[in-house]
mmCIF file of C-alpha atoms and ligand atoms in Angstrom:
data_model
loop_
_atom_site.group_PDB
_atom_site.id
_atom_site.type_symbol
_atom_site.label_atom_id
_atom_site.label_comp_id
_atom_site.label_asym_id
_atom_site.label_seq_id
_atom_site.Cartn_x
_atom_site.Cartn_y
_atom_site.Cartn_z
ATOM 1 C CA UNK N 282 19.139 241.655 -127.202
ATOM 2 C CA UNK N 283 21.610 240.520 -124.625
ATOM 3 C CA UNK N 284 20.720 240.719 -120.972
ATOM 4 C CA UNK N 285 22.646 240.769 -117.762
ATOM 5 C CA UNK N 286 22.258 237.618 -115.743
ATOM 6 C CA UNK N 287 22.069 235.064 -118.494
ATOM 7 C CA UNK N 288 24.829 233.378 -116.548
ATOM 8 C CA UNK N 289 23.318 231.200 -113.824
ATOM 9 C CA UNK N 290 23.370 232.618 -110.279
ATOM 10 C CA UNK N 291 25.747 229.862 -109.437
ATOM 11 C CA UNK N 292 28.448 231.521 -111.555
ATOM 12 C CA UNK N 293 28.543 234.535 -109.267
ATOM 13 C CA UNK N 294 28.386 232.438 -106.120
ATOM 14 C CA UNK N 295 31.314 230.374 -107.368
ATOM 15 C CA UNK N 296 33.362 233.431 -108.312
ATOM 16 C CA UNK N 297 32.833 235.066 -104.909
ATOM 17 C CA UNK N 298 33.663 231.783 -103.183
ATOM 18 C CA UNK N 299 36.870 231.443 -105.203
ATOM 19 C CA UNK N 300 37.880 235.016 -104.405
ATOM 20 C CA UNK N 301 37.432 234.280 -100.694
ATOM 21 C CA UNK N 302 39.176 230.907 -101.033
ATOM 22 C CA UNK N 303 36.095 229.176 -99.701
ATOM 23 C CA UNK N 304 36.988 225.920 -97.991
ATOM 24 C CA UNK N 305 40.350 227.114 -96.681
ATOM 25 C CA UNK N 306 41.183 226.412 -93.096
ATOM 26 C CA UNK N 307 39.968 229.268 -90.895
ATOM 27 C CA UNK N 308 41.358 230.460 -87.579
ATOM 28 C CA UNK N 309 39.324 229.549 -84.493
ATOM 29 C CA UNK N 310 36.209 231.652 -84.105
ATOM 30 C CA UNK N 311 36.138 232.635 -87.785
ATOM 31 C CA UNK N 312 33.353 231.860 -90.235
ATOM 32 C CA UNK N 313 32.551 232.552 -93.883
ATOM 33 C CA UNK N 314 29.103 233.425 -95.182
ATOM 34 C CA UNK N 315 27.875 233.902 -98.723
ATOM 35 C CA UNK N 316 24.854 235.472 -100.431
ATOM 36 C CA UNK N 317 23.809 236.466 -103.937
ATOM 37 C CA UNK N 318 21.166 238.960 -105.021
ATOM 38 C CA UNK N 319 19.862 240.742 -108.078
ATOM 39 C CA UNK N 320 18.821 244.373 -107.844
ATOM 40 C CA UNK N 321 18.739 247.250 -110.328
ATOM 41 C CA UNK N 322 19.225 244.586 -113.017
ATOM 42 C CA UNK N 323 22.671 243.842 -111.567
ATOM 43 C CA UNK N 324 23.899 240.692 -109.844
ATOM 44 C CA UNK N 325 26.170 240.761 -106.811
ATOM 45 C CA UNK N 326 27.549 237.834 -104.822
ATOM 46 C CA UNK N 327 29.354 238.543 -101.571
ATOM 47 C CA UNK N 328 31.394 236.555 -99.087
ATOM 48 C CA UNK N 329 31.917 237.937 -95.577
ATOM 49 C CA UNK N 330 34.437 236.593 -93.082
ATOM 50 C CA UNK N 331 33.696 237.240 -89.425
ATOM 51 C CA UNK N 332 35.728 236.591 -86.310
ATOM 52 C CA UNK N 333 33.947 236.163 -82.988
ATOM 53 C CA UNK N 334 36.184 236.007 -79.925
ATOM 54 C CA UNK N 335 35.487 234.176 -76.651
ATOM 55 C CA UNK N 336 33.723 237.243 -75.286
ATOM 56 C CA UNK N 337 31.409 237.470 -78.265
ATOM 57 C CA UNK N 338 33.121 240.474 -79.838
ATOM 58 C CA UNK N 339 32.605 240.534 -83.588
ATOM 59 C CA UNK N 340 35.028 241.789 -86.206
ATOM 60 C CA UNK N 341 34.921 241.528 -90.007
ATOM 61 C CA UNK N 342 38.429 240.700 -91.250
ATOM 62 C CA UNK N 343 37.510 240.234 -94.896
ATOM 63 C CA UNK N 344 34.885 240.865 -97.601
ATOM 64 C CA UNK N 345 34.889 239.657 -101.224
ATOM 65 C CA UNK N 346 32.335 240.754 -103.787
ATOM 66 C CA UNK N 347 31.668 240.174 -107.473
ATOM 67 C CA UNK N 348 29.295 242.239 -109.597
ATOM 68 C CA UNK N 349 27.756 241.726 -113.036
ATOM 69 C CA UNK N 350 26.355 245.080 -114.074
ATOM 70 C CA UNK N 351 26.479 244.516 -117.811
ATOM 71 C CA UNK N 352 28.476 247.142 -119.684
ATOM 72 C CA UNK N 353 30.438 249.184 -117.163
ATOM 73 C CA UNK N 354 31.219 252.710 -118.255
ATOM 74 C CA UNK N 355 33.741 253.549 -115.543
ATOM 75 C CA UNK N 356 35.129 250.384 -113.948
ATOM 76 C CA UNK N 357 37.015 252.178 -111.139
ATOM 77 C CA UNK N 358 33.870 253.999 -110.168
ATOM 78 C CA UNK N 359 31.898 250.748 -110.234
ATOM 79 C CA UNK N 360 34.467 249.064 -107.983
ATOM 80 C CA UNK N 361 34.335 251.936 -105.495
ATOM 81 C CA UNK N 362 30.538 251.853 -105.485
ATOM 82 C CA UNK N 363 30.535 248.109 -104.896
ATOM 83 C CA UNK N 364 32.887 248.526 -101.940
ATOM 84 C CA UNK N 365 30.875 251.369 -100.473
ATOM 85 C CA UNK N 366 27.501 249.723 -101.087
ATOM 86 C CA UNK N 367 28.667 246.516 -99.455
ATOM 87 C CA UNK N 368 30.051 248.232 -96.351
ATOM 88 C CA UNK N 369 26.901 250.372 -96.161
ATOM 89 C CA UNK N 370 24.902 247.114 -96.090
ATOM 90 C CA UNK N 371 27.125 245.656 -93.380
ATOM 91 C CA UNK N 372 26.819 248.837 -91.337
ATOM 92 C CA UNK N 373 23.030 248.699 -91.541
ATOM 93 C CA UNK N 374 22.943 244.987 -90.718
ATOM 94 C CA UNK N 375 25.107 245.575 -87.662
ATOM 95 C CA UNK N 376 23.733 248.828 -86.269
ATOM 96 C CA UNK N 377 21.204 250.513 -88.547
ATOM 97 C CA UNK N 378 18.153 250.561 -86.336
ATOM 98 C CA UNK N 379 15.645 253.312 -87.107
ATOM 99 C CA UNK N 380 12.549 253.585 -84.947
ATOM 100 C CA UNK N 381 9.775 256.157 -84.690
ATOM 101 C CA UNK N 382 8.064 257.497 -81.626
ATOM 102 C CA UNK N 383 5.024 259.762 -81.807
ATOM 103 C CA UNK N 384 5.620 260.372 -85.457
ATOM 104 C CA UNK N 385 9.247 261.310 -85.028
ATOM 105 C CA UNK N 386 12.383 259.369 -85.830
ATOM 106 C CA UNK N 387 14.156 258.583 -82.568
ATOM 107 C CA UNK N 388 17.661 258.286 -84.027
ATOM 108 C CA UNK N 389 18.054 261.946 -84.931
ATOM 109 C CA UNK N 390 21.846 262.141 -85.069
ATOM 110 C CA UNK N 391 24.970 260.011 -84.797
ATOM 111 C CA UNK N 392 25.006 259.733 -80.971
ATOM 112 C CA UNK N 393 21.807 257.659 -81.256
ATOM 113 C CA UNK N 394 22.549 256.006 -84.572
ATOM 114 C CA UNK N 395 25.733 254.045 -84.859
ATOM 115 C CA UNK N 396 27.390 253.579 -88.230
ATOM 116 C CA UNK N 397 30.426 251.572 -89.251
ATOM 117 C CA UNK N 398 33.658 253.431 -88.658
ATOM 118 C CA UNK N 399 37.179 252.984 -89.963
ATOM 119 C CA UNK N 400 38.211 250.682 -87.101
ATOM 120 C CA UNK N 401 35.195 248.439 -87.811
ATOM 121 C CA UNK N 402 35.731 248.181 -91.541
ATOM 122 C CA UNK N 403 37.416 245.094 -93.007
ATOM 123 C CA UNK N 404 41.187 245.076 -93.406
ATOM 124 C CA UNK N 405 40.821 242.967 -96.503
ATOM 125 C CA UNK N 406 38.330 243.857 -99.211
ATOM 126 C CA UNK N 407 38.386 242.603 -102.763
ATOM 127 C CA UNK N 408 35.876 243.388 -105.487
ATOM 128 C CA UNK N 409 35.603 242.172 -109.047
ATOM 129 C CA UNK N 410 33.534 243.413 -111.978
ATOM 130 C CA UNK N 411 32.407 240.833 -114.528
ATOM 131 C CA UNK N 412 33.255 241.761 -118.117
ATOM 132 C CA UNK N 413 30.112 242.019 -120.179
ATOM 133 C CA UNK N 414 28.698 243.923 -123.134
ATOM 134 C CA UNK N 415 25.071 243.528 -122.087
ATOM 135 C CA UNK N 416 23.116 246.769 -121.503
ATOM 136 C CA UNK N 417 24.162 248.334 -118.188
ATOM 137 C CA UNK N 418 22.501 247.822 -114.804
ATOM 138 C CA UNK N 419 22.961 249.853 -111.634
ATOM 139 C CA UNK N 420 26.219 249.940 -109.680
ATOM 140 C CA UNK N 421 25.414 252.178 -106.701
ATOM 141 C CA UNK N 422 23.127 250.058 -104.573
ATOM 142 C CA UNK N 423 23.399 246.433 -105.728
ATOM 143 C CA UNK N 424 26.286 245.843 -103.303
ATOM 144 C CA UNK N 425 24.015 246.533 -100.350
ATOM 145 C CA UNK N 426 21.375 243.720 -100.299
ATOM 146 C CA UNK N 427 23.668 240.643 -100.199
ATOM 147 C CA UNK N 428 25.806 242.117 -97.408
ATOM 148 C CA UNK N 429 23.387 241.345 -94.548
ATOM 149 C CA UNK N 430 22.671 237.693 -95.439
ATOM 150 C CA UNK N 431 26.365 237.032 -96.125
ATOM 151 C CA UNK N 432 27.187 238.510 -92.712
ATOM 152 C CA UNK N 433 24.450 236.568 -90.942
ATOM 153 C CA UNK N 434 25.552 233.331 -92.610
ATOM 154 C CA UNK N 435 29.134 233.997 -91.542
ATOM 155 C CA UNK N 436 27.999 234.510 -87.949
ATOM 156 C CA UNK N 437 26.159 231.176 -88.126
ATOM 157 C CA UNK N 438 29.277 229.500 -89.511
ATOM 158 C CA UNK N 439 31.406 231.002 -86.737
ATOM 159 C CA UNK N 440 29.060 230.533 -83.777
ATOM 160 C CA UNK N 441 26.366 228.000 -84.712
ATOM 161 C CA UNK N 442 23.692 230.562 -83.878
ATOM 162 C CA UNK N 443 21.283 231.905 -86.477
ATOM 163 C CA UNK N 444 20.679 235.647 -86.665
ATOM 164 C CA UNK N 445 16.889 236.080 -86.680
ATOM 165 C CA UNK N 446 16.602 239.832 -86.316
ATOM 166 C CA UNK N 447 18.313 242.859 -87.764
ATOM 167 C CA UNK N 448 20.124 244.989 -86.907
ATOM 168 C CA UNK N 449 22.336 242.594 -85.002
ATOM 169 C CA UNK N 450 23.329 245.183 -82.429
ATOM 170 C CA UNK N 451 20.348 247.033 -81.070
ATOM 171 C CA UNK N 452 20.361 250.609 -79.878
ATOM 172 C CA UNK N 453 21.788 249.623 -76.501
ATOM 173 C CA UNK N 454 25.153 249.642 -78.288
ATOM 174 C CA UNK N 455 26.249 246.306 -76.989
ATOM 175 C CA UNK N 456 29.162 245.141 -79.083
ATOM 176 C CA UNK N 457 28.905 241.525 -77.996
ATOM 177 C CA UNK N 458 27.426 239.134 -80.487
ATOM 178 C CA UNK N 459 26.903 236.243 -78.055
ATOM 179 C CA UNK N 460 23.852 237.619 -76.336
ATOM 180 C CA UNK N 461 22.540 239.485 -79.338
ATOM 181 C CA UNK N 462 22.091 236.716 -81.874
ATOM 182 C CA UNK N 463 19.021 234.568 -81.623
ATOM 183 C CA UNK N 464 17.240 236.926 -79.278
ATOM 184 C CA UNK K 95 37.696 289.358 -82.739
ATOM 185 C CA UNK K 96 40.999 288.705 -84.493
ATOM 186 C CA UNK K 97 41.710 285.293 -85.920
ATOM 187 C CA UNK K 98 44.519 283.650 -87.855
ATOM 188 C CA UNK K 99 43.102 281.381 -90.541
ATOM 189 C CA UNK K 100 45.403 279.683 -93.032
ATOM 190 C CA UNK K 101 48.127 282.162 -92.122
ATOM 191 C CA UNK K 102 45.940 285.191 -92.778
ATOM 192 C CA UNK K 103 44.715 287.658 -90.195
ATOM 193 C CA UNK K 104 40.900 287.808 -90.230
ATOM 194 C CA UNK K 105 38.562 289.976 -88.232
ATOM 195 C CA UNK K 106 35.057 288.839 -87.352
ATOM 196 C CA UNK K 107 32.285 290.367 -85.307
ATOM 197 C CA UNK K 108 30.881 287.377 -83.409
ATOM 198 C CA UNK K 109 30.271 286.172 -79.855
ATOM 199 C CA UNK K 110 33.170 284.312 -78.275
ATOM 200 C CA UNK K 111 31.113 281.170 -77.823
ATOM 201 C CA UNK K 112 30.082 280.947 -81.486
ATOM 202 C CA UNK K 113 31.331 277.622 -82.829
ATOM 203 C CA UNK K 114 34.380 278.037 -85.059
ATOM 204 C CA UNK K 115 32.535 276.069 -87.755
ATOM 205 C CA UNK K 116 29.827 278.748 -88.077
ATOM 206 C CA UNK K 117 32.438 281.473 -88.211
ATOM 207 C CA UNK K 118 34.288 279.683 -90.993
ATOM 208 C CA UNK K 119 31.237 278.810 -93.039
ATOM 209 C CA UNK K 120 28.778 281.635 -92.399
ATOM 210 C CA UNK K 121 30.952 284.627 -91.599
ATOM 211 C CA UNK K 122 34.022 283.933 -93.709
ATOM 212 C CA UNK K 123 32.337 281.957 -96.488
ATOM 213 C CA UNK K 124 34.883 279.129 -96.191
ATOM 214 C CA UNK K 125 32.633 276.206 -96.936
ATOM 215 C CA UNK K 126 35.317 273.548 -97.447
ATOM 216 C CA UNK K 127 34.888 272.566 -93.794
ATOM 217 C CA UNK K 128 31.618 270.637 -93.516
ATOM 218 C CA UNK K 129 28.823 270.417 -90.978
ATOM 219 C CA UNK K 130 27.846 266.822 -90.287
ATOM 220 C CA UNK K 131 26.468 266.406 -86.775
ATOM 221 C CA UNK K 132 27.354 269.466 -84.709
ATOM 222 C CA UNK K 133 28.124 267.309 -81.677
ATOM 223 C CA UNK K 134 31.696 266.036 -82.224
ATOM 224 C CA UNK K 135 30.598 262.645 -83.543
ATOM 225 C CA UNK K 136 31.409 262.607 -87.257
ATOM 226 C CA UNK K 137 34.612 264.536 -87.938
ATOM 227 C CA UNK K 138 33.279 266.333 -91.043
ATOM 228 C CA UNK K 139 34.240 269.684 -89.481
ATOM 229 C CA UNK K 140 37.850 268.772 -88.631
ATOM 230 C CA UNK K 141 40.351 271.652 -88.803
ATOM 231 C CA UNK K 142 43.857 272.014 -87.380
ATOM 232 C CA UNK K 143 44.411 274.297 -84.402
ATOM 233 C CA UNK K 144 48.147 274.800 -83.854
ATOM 234 C CA UNK K 145 48.645 271.669 -85.969
ATOM 235 C CA UNK K 146 46.305 269.454 -83.957
ATOM 236 C CA UNK K 147 42.993 268.183 -85.408
ATOM 237 C CA UNK K 148 39.976 269.755 -83.729
ATOM 238 C CA UNK K 149 36.218 269.572 -84.212
ATOM 239 C CA UNK K 150 35.239 273.036 -85.332
ATOM 240 C CA UNK K 151 31.560 272.393 -84.495
ATOM 241 C CA UNK K 152 32.284 272.262 -80.762
ATOM 242 C CA UNK K 153 35.202 274.699 -80.645
ATOM 243 C CA UNK K 154 34.166 278.148 -79.377
ATOM 244 C CA UNK K 155 35.796 280.699 -81.625
ATOM 245 C CA UNK K 156 37.034 282.595 -78.567
ATOM 246 C CA UNK K 157 39.291 279.651 -77.666
ATOM 247 C CA UNK K 158 41.264 279.929 -80.914
ATOM 248 C CA UNK K 159 41.734 283.698 -80.983
ATOM 249 C CA UNK K 160 45.486 283.515 -80.415
ATOM 250 C CA UNK K 161 46.047 280.345 -82.417
ATOM 251 C CA UNK K 162 46.797 279.162 -85.915
ATOM 252 C CA UNK K 163 43.727 277.701 -87.530
ATOM 253 C CA UNK K 164 44.210 275.728 -90.745
ATOM 254 C CA UNK K 165 41.284 274.552 -92.857
ATOM 255 C CA UNK K 166 41.136 272.309 -95.912
ATOM 256 C CA UNK K 167 41.454 275.441 -98.079
ATOM 257 C CA UNK K 168 44.850 276.270 -96.604
ATOM 258 C CA UNK K 169 46.231 272.809 -95.939
ATOM 259 C CA UNK K 170 49.793 272.682 -97.288
ATOM 260 C CA UNK K 171 53.107 270.906 -96.889
ATOM 261 C CA UNK K 172 54.687 267.600 -97.839
ATOM 262 C CA UNK K 173 52.112 265.420 -96.049
ATOM 263 C CA UNK K 174 49.198 267.343 -97.549
ATOM 264 C CA UNK K 175 50.657 267.002 -101.040
ATOM 265 C CA UNK K 176 51.232 263.274 -100.553
ATOM 266 C CA UNK K 177 47.693 262.795 -99.242
ATOM 267 C CA UNK K 178 46.132 264.729 -102.123
ATOM 268 C CA UNK K 179 48.131 262.724 -104.662
ATOM 269 C CA UNK K 180 47.212 259.401 -103.045
ATOM 270 C CA UNK K 181 43.533 260.366 -102.694
ATOM 271 C CA UNK K 182 43.378 261.180 -106.373
ATOM 272 C CA UNK K 183 45.321 258.127 -107.541
ATOM 273 C CA UNK K 184 43.182 255.754 -105.471
ATOM 274 C CA UNK K 185 39.874 257.528 -106.219
ATOM 275 C CA UNK K 186 38.940 257.749 -102.554
ATOM 276 C CA UNK K 187 35.977 260.165 -102.508
ATOM 277 C CA UNK K 188 32.460 259.123 -103.425
ATOM 278 C CA UNK K 189 29.948 261.848 -102.501
ATOM 279 C CA UNK K 190 32.869 263.775 -101.001
ATOM 280 C CA UNK K 191 31.015 265.205 -98.020
ATOM 281 C CA UNK K 192 33.250 263.699 -95.342
ATOM 282 C CA UNK K 193 36.470 264.010 -97.295
ATOM 283 C CA UNK K 194 37.719 267.397 -96.117
ATOM 284 C CA UNK K 195 37.554 266.069 -92.568
ATOM 285 C CA UNK K 196 39.139 262.754 -93.536
ATOM 286 C CA UNK K 197 42.041 264.545 -95.214
ATOM 287 C CA UNK K 198 42.582 266.915 -92.263
ATOM 288 C CA UNK K 199 42.761 263.949 -89.890
ATOM 289 C CA UNK K 200 44.961 261.882 -92.215
ATOM 290 C CA UNK K 201 47.466 264.710 -92.695
ATOM 291 C CA UNK K 202 47.663 265.274 -88.933
ATOM 292 C CA UNK K 203 48.310 261.536 -88.467
ATOM 293 C CA UNK K 204 51.113 261.504 -91.048
ATOM 294 C CA UNK K 205 52.740 264.537 -89.428
ATOM 295 C CA UNK K 206 52.795 262.618 -86.159
ATOM 296 C CA UNK K 207 53.586 259.115 -87.476
ATOM 297 C CA UNK K 208 55.474 258.978 -90.777
ATOM 298 C CA UNK K 209 54.548 255.355 -91.554
ATOM 299 C CA UNK K 210 51.448 254.397 -89.596
ATOM 300 C CA UNK K 211 50.351 250.745 -89.460
ATOM 301 C CA UNK K 212 46.721 249.630 -89.858
ATOM 302 C CA UNK K 213 46.043 249.850 -86.119
ATOM 303 C CA UNK K 214 47.387 253.396 -85.920
ATOM 304 C CA UNK K 215 45.368 254.413 -88.977
ATOM 305 C CA UNK K 216 42.180 252.866 -87.589
ATOM 306 C CA UNK K 217 42.668 254.558 -84.258
ATOM 307 C CA UNK K 218 43.402 257.987 -85.734
ATOM 308 C CA UNK K 219 40.584 257.831 -88.288
ATOM 309 C CA UNK K 220 37.853 256.250 -86.123
ATOM 310 C CA UNK K 221 36.341 259.659 -85.377
ATOM 311 C CA UNK K 222 35.652 260.428 -89.046
ATOM 312 C CA UNK K 223 32.455 258.863 -90.333
ATOM 313 C CA UNK K 224 32.033 258.181 -94.043
ATOM 314 C CA UNK K 225 28.471 257.282 -95.012
ATOM 315 C CA UNK K 226 29.674 256.187 -98.441
ATOM 316 C CA UNK K 227 32.029 253.840 -96.560
ATOM 317 C CA UNK K 228 35.222 254.702 -98.414
ATOM 318 C CA UNK K 229 37.182 253.376 -95.434
ATOM 319 C CA UNK K 230 39.098 250.658 -97.249
ATOM 320 C CA UNK K 231 40.357 253.168 -99.800
ATOM 321 C CA UNK K 232 41.188 255.752 -97.144
ATOM 322 C CA UNK K 233 43.354 253.174 -95.381
ATOM 323 C CA UNK K 234 45.086 252.258 -98.621
ATOM 324 C CA UNK K 235 45.590 255.925 -99.554
ATOM 325 C CA UNK K 236 47.181 256.738 -96.196
ATOM 326 C CA UNK K 237 49.643 253.869 -96.690
ATOM 327 C CA UNK K 238 50.336 255.117 -100.185
ATOM 328 C CA UNK K 239 50.867 258.708 -98.980
ATOM 329 C CA UNK K 240 53.278 257.329 -96.369
ATOM 330 C CA UNK K 241 55.259 255.695 -99.157
ATOM 331 C CA UNK K 242 54.484 252.052 -98.419
ATOM 332 C CA UNK K 243 52.463 250.609 -101.248
ATOM 333 C CA UNK K 244 50.913 247.568 -99.683
HETATM 334 S S1 LIG Z 15 30.076 268.381 -87.469
HETATM 335 FE FE1 LIG Z 15 31.685 268.461 -86.067
HETATM 336 S S2 LIG Z 15 32.054 266.394 -85.601
HETATM 337 FE FE2 LIG Z 15 30.267 266.310 -86.845
HETATM 338 S S1 LIG Z 16 32.547 260.141 -99.416
HETATM 339 FE FE1 LIG Z 16 30.449 260.312 -98.990
HETATM 340 S S2 LIG Z 16 30.403 260.509 -96.822
HETATM 341 FE FE2 LIG Z 16 32.458 259.994 -97.245
#
């Protein structure tokens, strides 16, 4: 029986890199990061482009993602899920801190728990579904895991500083990357 | 108290400081308008009051007694039609929970700015959270509803 993922991981990495035109000349302060992951039997590779300005403000101008989920029943649905799952992962990597105090979750509602909003979402987002007739894997969540490492790698490429802790922006709601990374 | 909701006169027996959202959902059974946070942070409860988007969760019903309230159930007109068509064509909703609020805000934007650019869209829509992160499609659908297919 056929299986998803008989292609080497490298195939997905290469496809995502091609989609993002890896190696192109980037504007100052920009960086590309890439990651690949298998979850729910499905493979996803993602490239994130970040822009960090002189003040350390971070934006995400572009995201490219490729998914091999075997046989896809509803390709438009799978594409939408890949977009949403990827942005959900980026949102969590940026802001998604959940802590507990005396047995209670501190971040009880949106004032205390920041999530990505429209103005923080990428202007450019491209997703691709690999054609396959292998038995189907999941499409809802596999976009999420590679988002954080792709983002962190992009920040390293842009700033030279490694992200060692997530979420990148802690609950103090600082939106400056410069003092947050490498803390 | 007398209200005008979607062009219809409605009468409800509630305190003036009851949030409009509770009146809509619990007293009038109009559940298209959603409860997300209750503190004006997510936009799920967006309705139009005299054509302007408002957060029903923090709007005391007494403050809209003399005004025209429009909810997702009664949203009509050229912009609303264009938004519905674009939303469907582009498959915007995922779970759908935030979408009534997104559509109310998008229609209000298009009534104000016929062809909004990305910055104007981002600014207008920043108050509407989508946990499924359909943002990229919302942006595309607003452009499509405005007639520029980019
Ligand atoms: S429920 Fe009103 S803004 Fe969230
Ligand atoms: S579609 Fe699920 S919250 Fe927006």
